[in-house]
CSV table of C-alpha atoms in Angstrom, one decimal:
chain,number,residue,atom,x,y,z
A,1,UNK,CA,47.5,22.2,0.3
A,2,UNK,CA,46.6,18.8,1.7
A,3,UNK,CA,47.1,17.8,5.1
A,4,UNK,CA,45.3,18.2,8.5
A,5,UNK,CA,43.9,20.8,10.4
A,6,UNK,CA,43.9,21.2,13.9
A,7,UNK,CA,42.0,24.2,15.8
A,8,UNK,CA,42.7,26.1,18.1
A,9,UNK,CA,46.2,25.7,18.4
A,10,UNK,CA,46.2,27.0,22.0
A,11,UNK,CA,42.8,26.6,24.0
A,12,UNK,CA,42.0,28.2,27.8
A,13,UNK,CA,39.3,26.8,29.5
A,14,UNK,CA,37.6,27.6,32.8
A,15,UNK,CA,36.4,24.4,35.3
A,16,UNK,CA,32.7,23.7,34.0
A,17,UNK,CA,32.9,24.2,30.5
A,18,UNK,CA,32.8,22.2,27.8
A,19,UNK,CA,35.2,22.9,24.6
A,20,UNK,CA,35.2,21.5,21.3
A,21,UNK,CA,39.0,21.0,19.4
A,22,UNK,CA,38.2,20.9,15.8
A,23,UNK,CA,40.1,18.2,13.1
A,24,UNK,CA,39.6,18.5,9.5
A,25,UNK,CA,41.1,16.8,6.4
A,26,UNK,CA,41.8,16.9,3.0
A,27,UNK,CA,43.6,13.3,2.1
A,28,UNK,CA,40.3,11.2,1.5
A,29,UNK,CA,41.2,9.1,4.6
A,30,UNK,CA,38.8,6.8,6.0
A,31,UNK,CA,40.3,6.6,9.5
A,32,UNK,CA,40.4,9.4,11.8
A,33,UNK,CA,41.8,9.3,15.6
A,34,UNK,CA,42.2,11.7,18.6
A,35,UNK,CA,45.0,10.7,21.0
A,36,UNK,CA,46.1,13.0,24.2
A,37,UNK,CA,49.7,13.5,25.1
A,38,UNK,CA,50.5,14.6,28.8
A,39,UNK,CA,54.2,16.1,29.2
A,40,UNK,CA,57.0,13.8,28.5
A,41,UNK,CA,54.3,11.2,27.8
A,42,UNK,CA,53.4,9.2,24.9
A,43,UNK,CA,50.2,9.0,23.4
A,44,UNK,CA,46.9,7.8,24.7
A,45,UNK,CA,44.0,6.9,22.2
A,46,UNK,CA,41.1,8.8,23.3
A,47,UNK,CA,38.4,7.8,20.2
A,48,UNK,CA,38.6,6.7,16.7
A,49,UNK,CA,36.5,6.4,13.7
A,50,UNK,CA,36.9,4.1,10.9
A,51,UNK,CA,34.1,5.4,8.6
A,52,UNK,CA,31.2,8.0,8.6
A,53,UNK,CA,28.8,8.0,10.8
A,54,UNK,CA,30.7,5.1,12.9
A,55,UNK,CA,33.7,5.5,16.3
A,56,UNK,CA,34.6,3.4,18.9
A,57,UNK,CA,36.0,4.4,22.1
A,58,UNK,CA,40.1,4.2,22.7
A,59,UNK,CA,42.1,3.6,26.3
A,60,UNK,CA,41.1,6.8,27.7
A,61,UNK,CA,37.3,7.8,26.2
A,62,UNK,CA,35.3,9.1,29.6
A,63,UNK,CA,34.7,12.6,29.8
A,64,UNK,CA,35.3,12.9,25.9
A,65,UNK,CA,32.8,12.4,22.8
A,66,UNK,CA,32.9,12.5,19.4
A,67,UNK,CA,30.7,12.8,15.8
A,68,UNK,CA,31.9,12.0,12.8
A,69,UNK,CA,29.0,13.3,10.4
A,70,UNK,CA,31.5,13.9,7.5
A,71,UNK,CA,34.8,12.0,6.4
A,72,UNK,CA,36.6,15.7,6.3
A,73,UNK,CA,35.6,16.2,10.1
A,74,UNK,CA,36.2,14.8,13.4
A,75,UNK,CA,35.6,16.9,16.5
A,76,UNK,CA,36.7,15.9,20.0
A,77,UNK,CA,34.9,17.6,22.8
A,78,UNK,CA,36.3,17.8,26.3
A,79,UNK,CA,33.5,17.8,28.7
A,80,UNK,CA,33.4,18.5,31.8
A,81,UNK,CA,33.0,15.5,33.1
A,82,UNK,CA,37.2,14.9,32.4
A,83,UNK,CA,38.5,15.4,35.9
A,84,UNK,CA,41.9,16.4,34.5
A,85,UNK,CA,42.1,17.8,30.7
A,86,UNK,CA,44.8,20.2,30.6
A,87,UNK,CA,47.0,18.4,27.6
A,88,UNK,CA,47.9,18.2,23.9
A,89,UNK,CA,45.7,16.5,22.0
A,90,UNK,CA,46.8,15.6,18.3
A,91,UNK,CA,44.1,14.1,15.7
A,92,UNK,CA,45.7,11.9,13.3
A,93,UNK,CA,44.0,10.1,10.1
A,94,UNK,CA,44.8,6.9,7.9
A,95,UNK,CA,43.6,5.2,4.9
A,96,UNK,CA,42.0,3.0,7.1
A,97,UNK,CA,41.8,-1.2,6.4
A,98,UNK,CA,45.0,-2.9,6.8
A,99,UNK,CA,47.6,-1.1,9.1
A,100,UNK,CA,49.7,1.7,7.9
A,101,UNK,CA,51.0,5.0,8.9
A,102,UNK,CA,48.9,7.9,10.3
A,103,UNK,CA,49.4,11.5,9.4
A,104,UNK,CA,49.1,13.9,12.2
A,105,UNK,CA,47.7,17.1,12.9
A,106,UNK,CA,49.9,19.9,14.3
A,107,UNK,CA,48.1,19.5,17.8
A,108,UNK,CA,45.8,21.8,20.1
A,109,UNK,CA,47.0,22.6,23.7
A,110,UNK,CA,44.4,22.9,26.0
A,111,UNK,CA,44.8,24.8,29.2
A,112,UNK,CA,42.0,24.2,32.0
A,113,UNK,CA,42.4,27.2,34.3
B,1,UNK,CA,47.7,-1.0,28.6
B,2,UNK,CA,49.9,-3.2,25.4
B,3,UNK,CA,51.9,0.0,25.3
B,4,UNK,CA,55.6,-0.5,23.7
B,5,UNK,CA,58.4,0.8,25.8
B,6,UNK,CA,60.8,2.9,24.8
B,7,UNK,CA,64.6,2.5,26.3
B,8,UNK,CA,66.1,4.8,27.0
B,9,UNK,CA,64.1,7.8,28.4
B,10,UNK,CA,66.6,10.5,27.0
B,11,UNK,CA,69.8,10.2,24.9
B,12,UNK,CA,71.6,12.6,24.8
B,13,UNK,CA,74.9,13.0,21.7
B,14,UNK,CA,77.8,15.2,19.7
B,15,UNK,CA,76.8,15.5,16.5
B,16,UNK,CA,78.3,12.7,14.2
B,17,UNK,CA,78.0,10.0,16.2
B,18,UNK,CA,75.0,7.5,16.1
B,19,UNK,CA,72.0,7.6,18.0
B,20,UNK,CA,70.0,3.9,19.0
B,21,UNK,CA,67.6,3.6,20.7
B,22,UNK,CA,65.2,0.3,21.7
B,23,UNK,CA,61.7,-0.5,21.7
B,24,UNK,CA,60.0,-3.9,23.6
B,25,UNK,CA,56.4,-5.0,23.7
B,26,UNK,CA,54.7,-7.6,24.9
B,27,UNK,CA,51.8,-9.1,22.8
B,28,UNK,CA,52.3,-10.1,18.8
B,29,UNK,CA,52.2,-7.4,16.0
B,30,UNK,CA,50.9,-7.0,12.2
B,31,UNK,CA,53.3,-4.2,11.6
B,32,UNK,CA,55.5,-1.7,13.9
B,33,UNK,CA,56.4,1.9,13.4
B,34,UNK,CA,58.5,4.7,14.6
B,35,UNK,CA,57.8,8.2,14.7
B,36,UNK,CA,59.3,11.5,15.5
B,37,UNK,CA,58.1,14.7,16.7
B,38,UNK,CA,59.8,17.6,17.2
B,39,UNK,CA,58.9,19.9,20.4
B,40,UNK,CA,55.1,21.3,20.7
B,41,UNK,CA,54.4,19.7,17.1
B,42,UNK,CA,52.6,16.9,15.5
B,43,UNK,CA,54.2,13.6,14.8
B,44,UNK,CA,55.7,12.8,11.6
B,45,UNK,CA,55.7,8.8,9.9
B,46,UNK,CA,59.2,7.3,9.9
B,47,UNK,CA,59.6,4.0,9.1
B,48,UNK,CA,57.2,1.1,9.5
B,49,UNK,CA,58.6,-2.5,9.4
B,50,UNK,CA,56.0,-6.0,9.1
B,51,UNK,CA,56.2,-8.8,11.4
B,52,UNK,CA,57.4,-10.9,8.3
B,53,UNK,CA,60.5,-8.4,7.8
B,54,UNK,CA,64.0,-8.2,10.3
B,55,UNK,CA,65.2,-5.1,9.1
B,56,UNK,CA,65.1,-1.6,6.9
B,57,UNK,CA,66.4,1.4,6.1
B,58,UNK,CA,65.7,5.0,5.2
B,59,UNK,CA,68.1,7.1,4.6
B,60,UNK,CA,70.1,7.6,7.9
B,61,UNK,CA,67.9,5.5,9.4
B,62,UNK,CA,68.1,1.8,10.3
B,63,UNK,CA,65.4,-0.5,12.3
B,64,UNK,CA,65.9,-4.1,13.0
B,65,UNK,CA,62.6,-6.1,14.5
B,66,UNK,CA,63.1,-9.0,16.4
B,67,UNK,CA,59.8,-11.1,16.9
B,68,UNK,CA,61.2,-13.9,19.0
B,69,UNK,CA,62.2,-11.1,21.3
B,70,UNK,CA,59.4,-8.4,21.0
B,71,UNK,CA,61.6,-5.6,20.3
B,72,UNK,CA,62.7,-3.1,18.0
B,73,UNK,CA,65.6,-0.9,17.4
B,74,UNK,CA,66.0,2.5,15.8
B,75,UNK,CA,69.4,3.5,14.5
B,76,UNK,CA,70.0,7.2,13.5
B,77,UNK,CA,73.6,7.4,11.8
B,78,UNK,CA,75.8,10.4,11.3
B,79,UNK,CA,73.6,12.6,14.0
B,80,UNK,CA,72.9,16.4,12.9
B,81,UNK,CA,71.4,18.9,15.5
B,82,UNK,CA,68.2,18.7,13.6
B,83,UNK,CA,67.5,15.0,14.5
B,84,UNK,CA,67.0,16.7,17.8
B,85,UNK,CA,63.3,15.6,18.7
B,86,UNK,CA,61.3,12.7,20.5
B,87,UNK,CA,61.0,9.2,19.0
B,88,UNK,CA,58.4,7.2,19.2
B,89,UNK,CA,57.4,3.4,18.6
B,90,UNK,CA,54.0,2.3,17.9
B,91,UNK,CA,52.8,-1.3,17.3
B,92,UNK,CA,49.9,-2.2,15.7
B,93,UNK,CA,48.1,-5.6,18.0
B,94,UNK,CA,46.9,-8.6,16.0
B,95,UNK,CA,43.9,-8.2,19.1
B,96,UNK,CA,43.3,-4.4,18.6
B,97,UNK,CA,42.2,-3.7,15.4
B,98,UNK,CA,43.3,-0.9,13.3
B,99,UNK,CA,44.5,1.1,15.8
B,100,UNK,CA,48.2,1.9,17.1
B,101,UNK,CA,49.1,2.0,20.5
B,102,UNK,CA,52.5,4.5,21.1
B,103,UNK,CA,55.0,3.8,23.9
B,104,UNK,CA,56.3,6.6,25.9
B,105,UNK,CA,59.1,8.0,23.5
B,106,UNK,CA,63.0,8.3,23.3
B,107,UNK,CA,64.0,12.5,23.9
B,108,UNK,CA,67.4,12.2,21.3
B,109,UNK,CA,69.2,15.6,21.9
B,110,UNK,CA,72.1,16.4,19.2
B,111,UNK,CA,74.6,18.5,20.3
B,112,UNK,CA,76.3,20.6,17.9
């Protein structure tokens, strides 16, 4: 089944710690993106990646980082260095080039206890 | 931030009637895009509309773009409880690139 898949959907993490939210897809997009969304907010653009081996840094990119060592694959981890990182973050991906829609992921939920 | 901004902040309608709701942002556009997403889920594509173009549809829905004006309007006819979500608009900057930046969402409840 194509699409994009987001894991863990629900993540609990202590202060300190590092966690990685994994994205993978199946539609042979070029672009992949990590946004966060806090409650009743819209989205923030944390890093993107328009090819392999290649991201830039979005609105919102300190205390995150990012690989993109396959075009299936675009982990986000949430260091600790991100003073505040309870949210829901949501990877999207896109054909990439000229503008167009993004498809999204079904989101992880990270919980900083 | 070039955010869009969504007006108004929560709509809230019987079933039937017709659901607007307005989008404004402040820097010219390739292309602009609304999306919905239903609680604790990942968005889903709606509609995109180009600079060059004033107006579409799909389905129910209706958007108008107005350049001289920077805004945007989403029209939802003939409401059903399910349209019950959060809509979003997202522009895509001539400056920024392939990347979208979202406003902060329209909470559209449908009552039955």
């Amino acid at each position: 089944d194509g699409g994009i898949t987001q894991s863990p959907k629900y993540l609990f993490r202590k202060e300190g710690q590092n966690v990685t939210l994994s994205c993978e897809q199946n539609l042979n997009h070029d672009a992949m993106y990590w946004y966060r969304q806090d409650p009743g907010q819209g989205l923030r653009l944390i890093y993107y990646s328009q090819i392999v081996n290649d991201f830039q840094k979005g609105d919102i990119a300190e205390g995150y980082s990012v690989s993109r060592e396959k075009k299936e694959s675009f982990p986000l981890t949430v260091t600790s260095a991100q003073k505040n990182p309870t949210a829901f973050y949501l990877c999207a991906t896109g054909p990439g080039g000229a503008s167009g829609e993004l498809f999204f992921g079904e989101g992880s939920r990270l919980t900083v206890l | 931030s070039q955010q869009g901004e969504e007006d108004p902040q929560a709509l809230s309608i019987q079933e039937g009637e017709n659901a607007t709701m307005n989008c404004s942002y402040k820097t010219s556009i390739n292309n602009l895009q609304w999306y919905r997403q239903n609680s604790g889920r990942g968005l889903v594509h709606l509609i995109l509309i180009r600079s060059n173009e004033r107006e579409k549809h799909s389905g129910r829905l209706r958007v108008t773009l107005d350049t001289s004006k920077k805004s945007s309007s989403l029209l939802i006819t003939a409401s059903r409880a399910a349209d019950t979500a959060s809509y979003f608009c997202a522009t895509d900057f001539k400056a920024a690139g392939n990347k979208l930046t979202f406003g902060g969402g329209t909470r559209v409840l449908v009552k039955p």
